[in-house]
Tab-separated table of C-alpha atoms and ligand atoms in Angstrom:
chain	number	residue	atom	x	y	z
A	1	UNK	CA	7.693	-18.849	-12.592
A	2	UNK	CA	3.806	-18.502	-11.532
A	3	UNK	CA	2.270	-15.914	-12.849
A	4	UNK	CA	1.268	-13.827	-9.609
A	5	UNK	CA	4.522	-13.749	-9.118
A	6	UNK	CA	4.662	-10.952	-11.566
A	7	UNK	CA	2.670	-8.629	-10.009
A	8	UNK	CA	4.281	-5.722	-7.852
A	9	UNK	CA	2.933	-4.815	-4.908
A	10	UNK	CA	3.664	-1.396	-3.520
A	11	UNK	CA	3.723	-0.956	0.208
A	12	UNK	CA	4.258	2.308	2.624
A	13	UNK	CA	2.377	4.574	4.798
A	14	UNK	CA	-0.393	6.579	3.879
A	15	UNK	CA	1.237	9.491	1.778
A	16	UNK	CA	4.297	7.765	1.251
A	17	UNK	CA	2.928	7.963	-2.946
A	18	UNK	CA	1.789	4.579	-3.851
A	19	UNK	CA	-1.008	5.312	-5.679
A	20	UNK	CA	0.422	7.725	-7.966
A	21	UNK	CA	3.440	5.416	-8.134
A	22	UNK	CA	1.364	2.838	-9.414
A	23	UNK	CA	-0.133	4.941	-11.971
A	24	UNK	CA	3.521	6.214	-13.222
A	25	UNK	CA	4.682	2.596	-13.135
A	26	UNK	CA	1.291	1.258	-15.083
A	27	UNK	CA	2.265	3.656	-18.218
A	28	UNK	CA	5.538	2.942	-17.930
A	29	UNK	CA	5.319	-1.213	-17.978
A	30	UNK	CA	2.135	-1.065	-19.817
A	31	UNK	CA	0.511	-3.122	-16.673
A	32	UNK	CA	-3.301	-2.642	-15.204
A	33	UNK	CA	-2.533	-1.234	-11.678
A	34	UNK	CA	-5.339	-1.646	-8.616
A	35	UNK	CA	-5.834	-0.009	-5.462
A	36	UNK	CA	-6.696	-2.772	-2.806
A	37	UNK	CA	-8.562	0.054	-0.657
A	38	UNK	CA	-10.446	1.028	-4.140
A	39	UNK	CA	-10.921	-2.191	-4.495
A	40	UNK	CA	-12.368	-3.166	-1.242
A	41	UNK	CA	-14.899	0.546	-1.598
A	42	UNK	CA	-16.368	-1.060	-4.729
A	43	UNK	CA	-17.259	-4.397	-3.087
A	44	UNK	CA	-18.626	-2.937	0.292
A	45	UNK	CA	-20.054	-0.225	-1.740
A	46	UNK	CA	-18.829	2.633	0.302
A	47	UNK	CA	-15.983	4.631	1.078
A	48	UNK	CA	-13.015	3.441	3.644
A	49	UNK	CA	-14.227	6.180	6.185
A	50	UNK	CA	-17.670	4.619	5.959
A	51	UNK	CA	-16.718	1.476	6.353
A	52	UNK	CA	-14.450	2.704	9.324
A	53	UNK	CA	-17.405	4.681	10.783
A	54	UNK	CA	-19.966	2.264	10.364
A	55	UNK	CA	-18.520	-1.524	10.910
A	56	UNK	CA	-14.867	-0.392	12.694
A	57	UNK	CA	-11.428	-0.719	12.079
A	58	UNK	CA	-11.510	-5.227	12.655
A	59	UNK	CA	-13.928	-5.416	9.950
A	60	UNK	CA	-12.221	-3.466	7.316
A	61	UNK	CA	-8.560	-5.754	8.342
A	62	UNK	CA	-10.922	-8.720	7.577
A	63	UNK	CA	-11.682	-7.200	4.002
A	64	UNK	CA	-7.742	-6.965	2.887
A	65	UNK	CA	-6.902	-10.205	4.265
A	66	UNK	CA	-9.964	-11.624	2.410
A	67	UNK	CA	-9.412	-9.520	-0.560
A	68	UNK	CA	-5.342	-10.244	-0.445
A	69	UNK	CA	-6.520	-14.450	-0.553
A	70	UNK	CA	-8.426	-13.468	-3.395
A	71	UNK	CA	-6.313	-11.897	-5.085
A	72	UNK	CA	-3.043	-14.624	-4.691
A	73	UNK	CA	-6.117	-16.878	-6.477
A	74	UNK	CA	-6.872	-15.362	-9.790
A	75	UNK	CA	-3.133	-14.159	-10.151
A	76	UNK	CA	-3.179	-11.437	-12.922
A	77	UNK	CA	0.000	-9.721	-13.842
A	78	UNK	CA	-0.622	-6.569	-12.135
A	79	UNK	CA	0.502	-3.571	-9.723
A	80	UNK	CA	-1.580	-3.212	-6.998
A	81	UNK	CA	-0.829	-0.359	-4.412
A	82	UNK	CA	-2.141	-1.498	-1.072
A	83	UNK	CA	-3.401	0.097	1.812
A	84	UNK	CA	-0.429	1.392	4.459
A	85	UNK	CA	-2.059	-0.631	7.061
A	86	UNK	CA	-2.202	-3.879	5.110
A	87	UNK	CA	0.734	-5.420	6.391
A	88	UNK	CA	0.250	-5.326	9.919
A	89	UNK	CA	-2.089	-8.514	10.234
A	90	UNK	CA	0.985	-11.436	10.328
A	91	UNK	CA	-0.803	-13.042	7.914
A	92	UNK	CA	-1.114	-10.797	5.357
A	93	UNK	CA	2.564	-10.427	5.370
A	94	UNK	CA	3.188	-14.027	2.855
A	95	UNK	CA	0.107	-13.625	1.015
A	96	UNK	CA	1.646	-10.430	-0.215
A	97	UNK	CA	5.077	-11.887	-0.521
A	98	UNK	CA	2.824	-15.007	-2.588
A	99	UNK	CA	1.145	-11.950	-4.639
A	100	UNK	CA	4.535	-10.916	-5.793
A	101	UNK	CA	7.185	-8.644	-5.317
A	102	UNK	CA	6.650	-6.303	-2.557
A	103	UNK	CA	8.374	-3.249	-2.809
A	104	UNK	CA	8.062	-0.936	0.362
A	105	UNK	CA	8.239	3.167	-0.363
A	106	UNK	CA	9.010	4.769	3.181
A	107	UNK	CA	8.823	7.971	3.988
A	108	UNK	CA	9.455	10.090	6.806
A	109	UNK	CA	6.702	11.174	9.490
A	110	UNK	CA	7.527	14.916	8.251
A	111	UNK	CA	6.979	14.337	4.539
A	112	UNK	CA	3.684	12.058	5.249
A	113	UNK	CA	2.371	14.911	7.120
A	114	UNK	CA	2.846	17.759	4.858
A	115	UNK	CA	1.157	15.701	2.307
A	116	UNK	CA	-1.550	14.892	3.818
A	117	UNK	CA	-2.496	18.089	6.185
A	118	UNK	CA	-6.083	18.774	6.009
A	119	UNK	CA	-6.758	15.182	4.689
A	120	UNK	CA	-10.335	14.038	5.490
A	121	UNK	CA	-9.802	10.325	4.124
A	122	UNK	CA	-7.735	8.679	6.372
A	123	UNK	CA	-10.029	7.784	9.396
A	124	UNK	CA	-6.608	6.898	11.614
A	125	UNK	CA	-5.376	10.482	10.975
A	126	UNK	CA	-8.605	12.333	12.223
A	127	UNK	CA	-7.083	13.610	15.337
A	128	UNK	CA	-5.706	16.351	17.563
A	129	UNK	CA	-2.170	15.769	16.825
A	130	UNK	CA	-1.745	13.692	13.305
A	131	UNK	CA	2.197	14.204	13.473
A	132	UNK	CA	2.421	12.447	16.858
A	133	UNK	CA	-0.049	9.358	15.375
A	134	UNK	CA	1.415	9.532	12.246
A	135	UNK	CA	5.115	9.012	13.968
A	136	UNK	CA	3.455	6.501	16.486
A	137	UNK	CA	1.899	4.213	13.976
A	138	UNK	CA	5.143	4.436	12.073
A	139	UNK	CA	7.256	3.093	14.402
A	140	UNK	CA	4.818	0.382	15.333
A	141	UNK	CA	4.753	-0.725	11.963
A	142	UNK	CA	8.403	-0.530	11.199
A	143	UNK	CA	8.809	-4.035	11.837
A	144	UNK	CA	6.307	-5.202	9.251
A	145	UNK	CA	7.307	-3.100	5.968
A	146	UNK	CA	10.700	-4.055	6.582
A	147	UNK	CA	9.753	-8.259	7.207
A	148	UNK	CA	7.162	-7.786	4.349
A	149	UNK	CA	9.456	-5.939	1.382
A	150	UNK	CA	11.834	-7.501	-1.062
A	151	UNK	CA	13.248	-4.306	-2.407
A	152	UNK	CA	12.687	-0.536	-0.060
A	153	UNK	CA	13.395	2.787	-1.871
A	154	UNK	CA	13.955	5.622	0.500
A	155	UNK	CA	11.222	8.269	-1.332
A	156	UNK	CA	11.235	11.713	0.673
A	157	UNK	CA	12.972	13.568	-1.685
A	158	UNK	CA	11.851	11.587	-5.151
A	159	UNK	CA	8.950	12.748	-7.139
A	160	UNK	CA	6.255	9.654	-8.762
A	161	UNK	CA	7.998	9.406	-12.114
A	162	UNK	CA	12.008	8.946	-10.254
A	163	UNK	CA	10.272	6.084	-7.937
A	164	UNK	CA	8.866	4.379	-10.881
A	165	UNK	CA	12.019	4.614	-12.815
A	166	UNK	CA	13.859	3.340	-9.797
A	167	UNK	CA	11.610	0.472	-9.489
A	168	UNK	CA	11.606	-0.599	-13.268
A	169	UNK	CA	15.742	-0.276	-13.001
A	170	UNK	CA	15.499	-2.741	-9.718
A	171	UNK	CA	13.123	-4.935	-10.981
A	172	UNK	CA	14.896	-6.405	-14.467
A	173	UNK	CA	12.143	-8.561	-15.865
A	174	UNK	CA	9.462	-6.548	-14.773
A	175	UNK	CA	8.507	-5.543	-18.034
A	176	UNK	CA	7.350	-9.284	-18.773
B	201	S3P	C1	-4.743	2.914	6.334
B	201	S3P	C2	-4.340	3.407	5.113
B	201	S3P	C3	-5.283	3.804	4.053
B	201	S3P	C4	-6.581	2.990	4.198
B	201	S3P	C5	-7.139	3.128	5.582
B	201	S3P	C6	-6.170	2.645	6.660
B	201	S3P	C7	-3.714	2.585	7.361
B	201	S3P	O1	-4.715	3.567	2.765
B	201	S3P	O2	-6.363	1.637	3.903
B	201	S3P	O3	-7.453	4.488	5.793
B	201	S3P	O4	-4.030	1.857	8.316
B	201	S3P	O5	-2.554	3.042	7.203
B	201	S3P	P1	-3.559	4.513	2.097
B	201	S3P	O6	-2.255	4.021	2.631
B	201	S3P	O7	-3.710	4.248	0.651
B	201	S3P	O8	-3.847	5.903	2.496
């Protein structure tokens, strides 16, 4: 087996918990975990809504597909929780399948947006009616979770630590 194949890529909406899922499930397999959208902050040296604000919404796409190639190239065994919007550009869909497996957390519109009411940090959600964007974006996205994700865990009603157990339980092996 190739060694990116290891790696576990968490997928969902914004709010739907990856990032502290990826924490939980870094103690818990004793794995580095990465956020692609940290990731991406660090090289641009500013935050997503900067980089939103000040070279658009194309630019930033360019930066995960780049930083997804990148990635599938130095392979290390590693959870990386990636940003919702990642696997909307077609081809980002195998090189996250490549990276390893892809486990999709959905959530419902309703749970996203209690989570995330009076977030500032999410650039898409800075508008006069997040729950109607929130379910629009959703449902044009469906498609691509669902084409991109070997294993989905339904998450509305499970707290970080549940969703990491469930994943380590579904993923025999993942422990290395
Ligand atoms: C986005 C999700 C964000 C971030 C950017 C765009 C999206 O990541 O990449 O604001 O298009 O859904 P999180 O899912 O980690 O919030």
């Amino acid at each position: 087996m190739e060694k990116t194949s290891r790696n576990i890529i968490l997928i969902g909406f914004m709010g739907s918990g990856k990032t502290s899922v990826g924490l939980k499930l870094s103690y818990k397999l004793r794995r580095p975990v990465e956020d692609t959208d940290k990731l991406i902050e660090r090289r641009e040296g500013c935050s997503v809504s900067e980089i939103f604000a000040r070279r658009g919404e194309a630019y930033f796409r360019e930066q995960e597909t780049k930083l997804l190639e990148d990635l599938v190239r130095t392979g290390h065994e590693c959870i990386y929780s990636v940003g919702g919007g990642t696997p909307v550009r077609p081809c980002n869909r195998p090189l996250l399948r490549q990276l390893g497996t892809v486990v999709y957390l959905r959530a419902q519109p309703e749970t996203v947006y209690e989570r995330l009411k009076g977030d500032t940090t999410r650039p898409l959600l800075q508008c006069e009616d997040p729950l109607g964007r929130i379910r629009e974006l959703m449902e044009s996205r469906r498609e691509a979770y669902e084409t991109c994700a070997h294993l989905t865990l339904e998450v509305d009603r499970m707290a970080p630590e549940a969703i990491a157990e469930a994943i380590e339980t579904y993923l025999p092996g993942a422990h290395g």
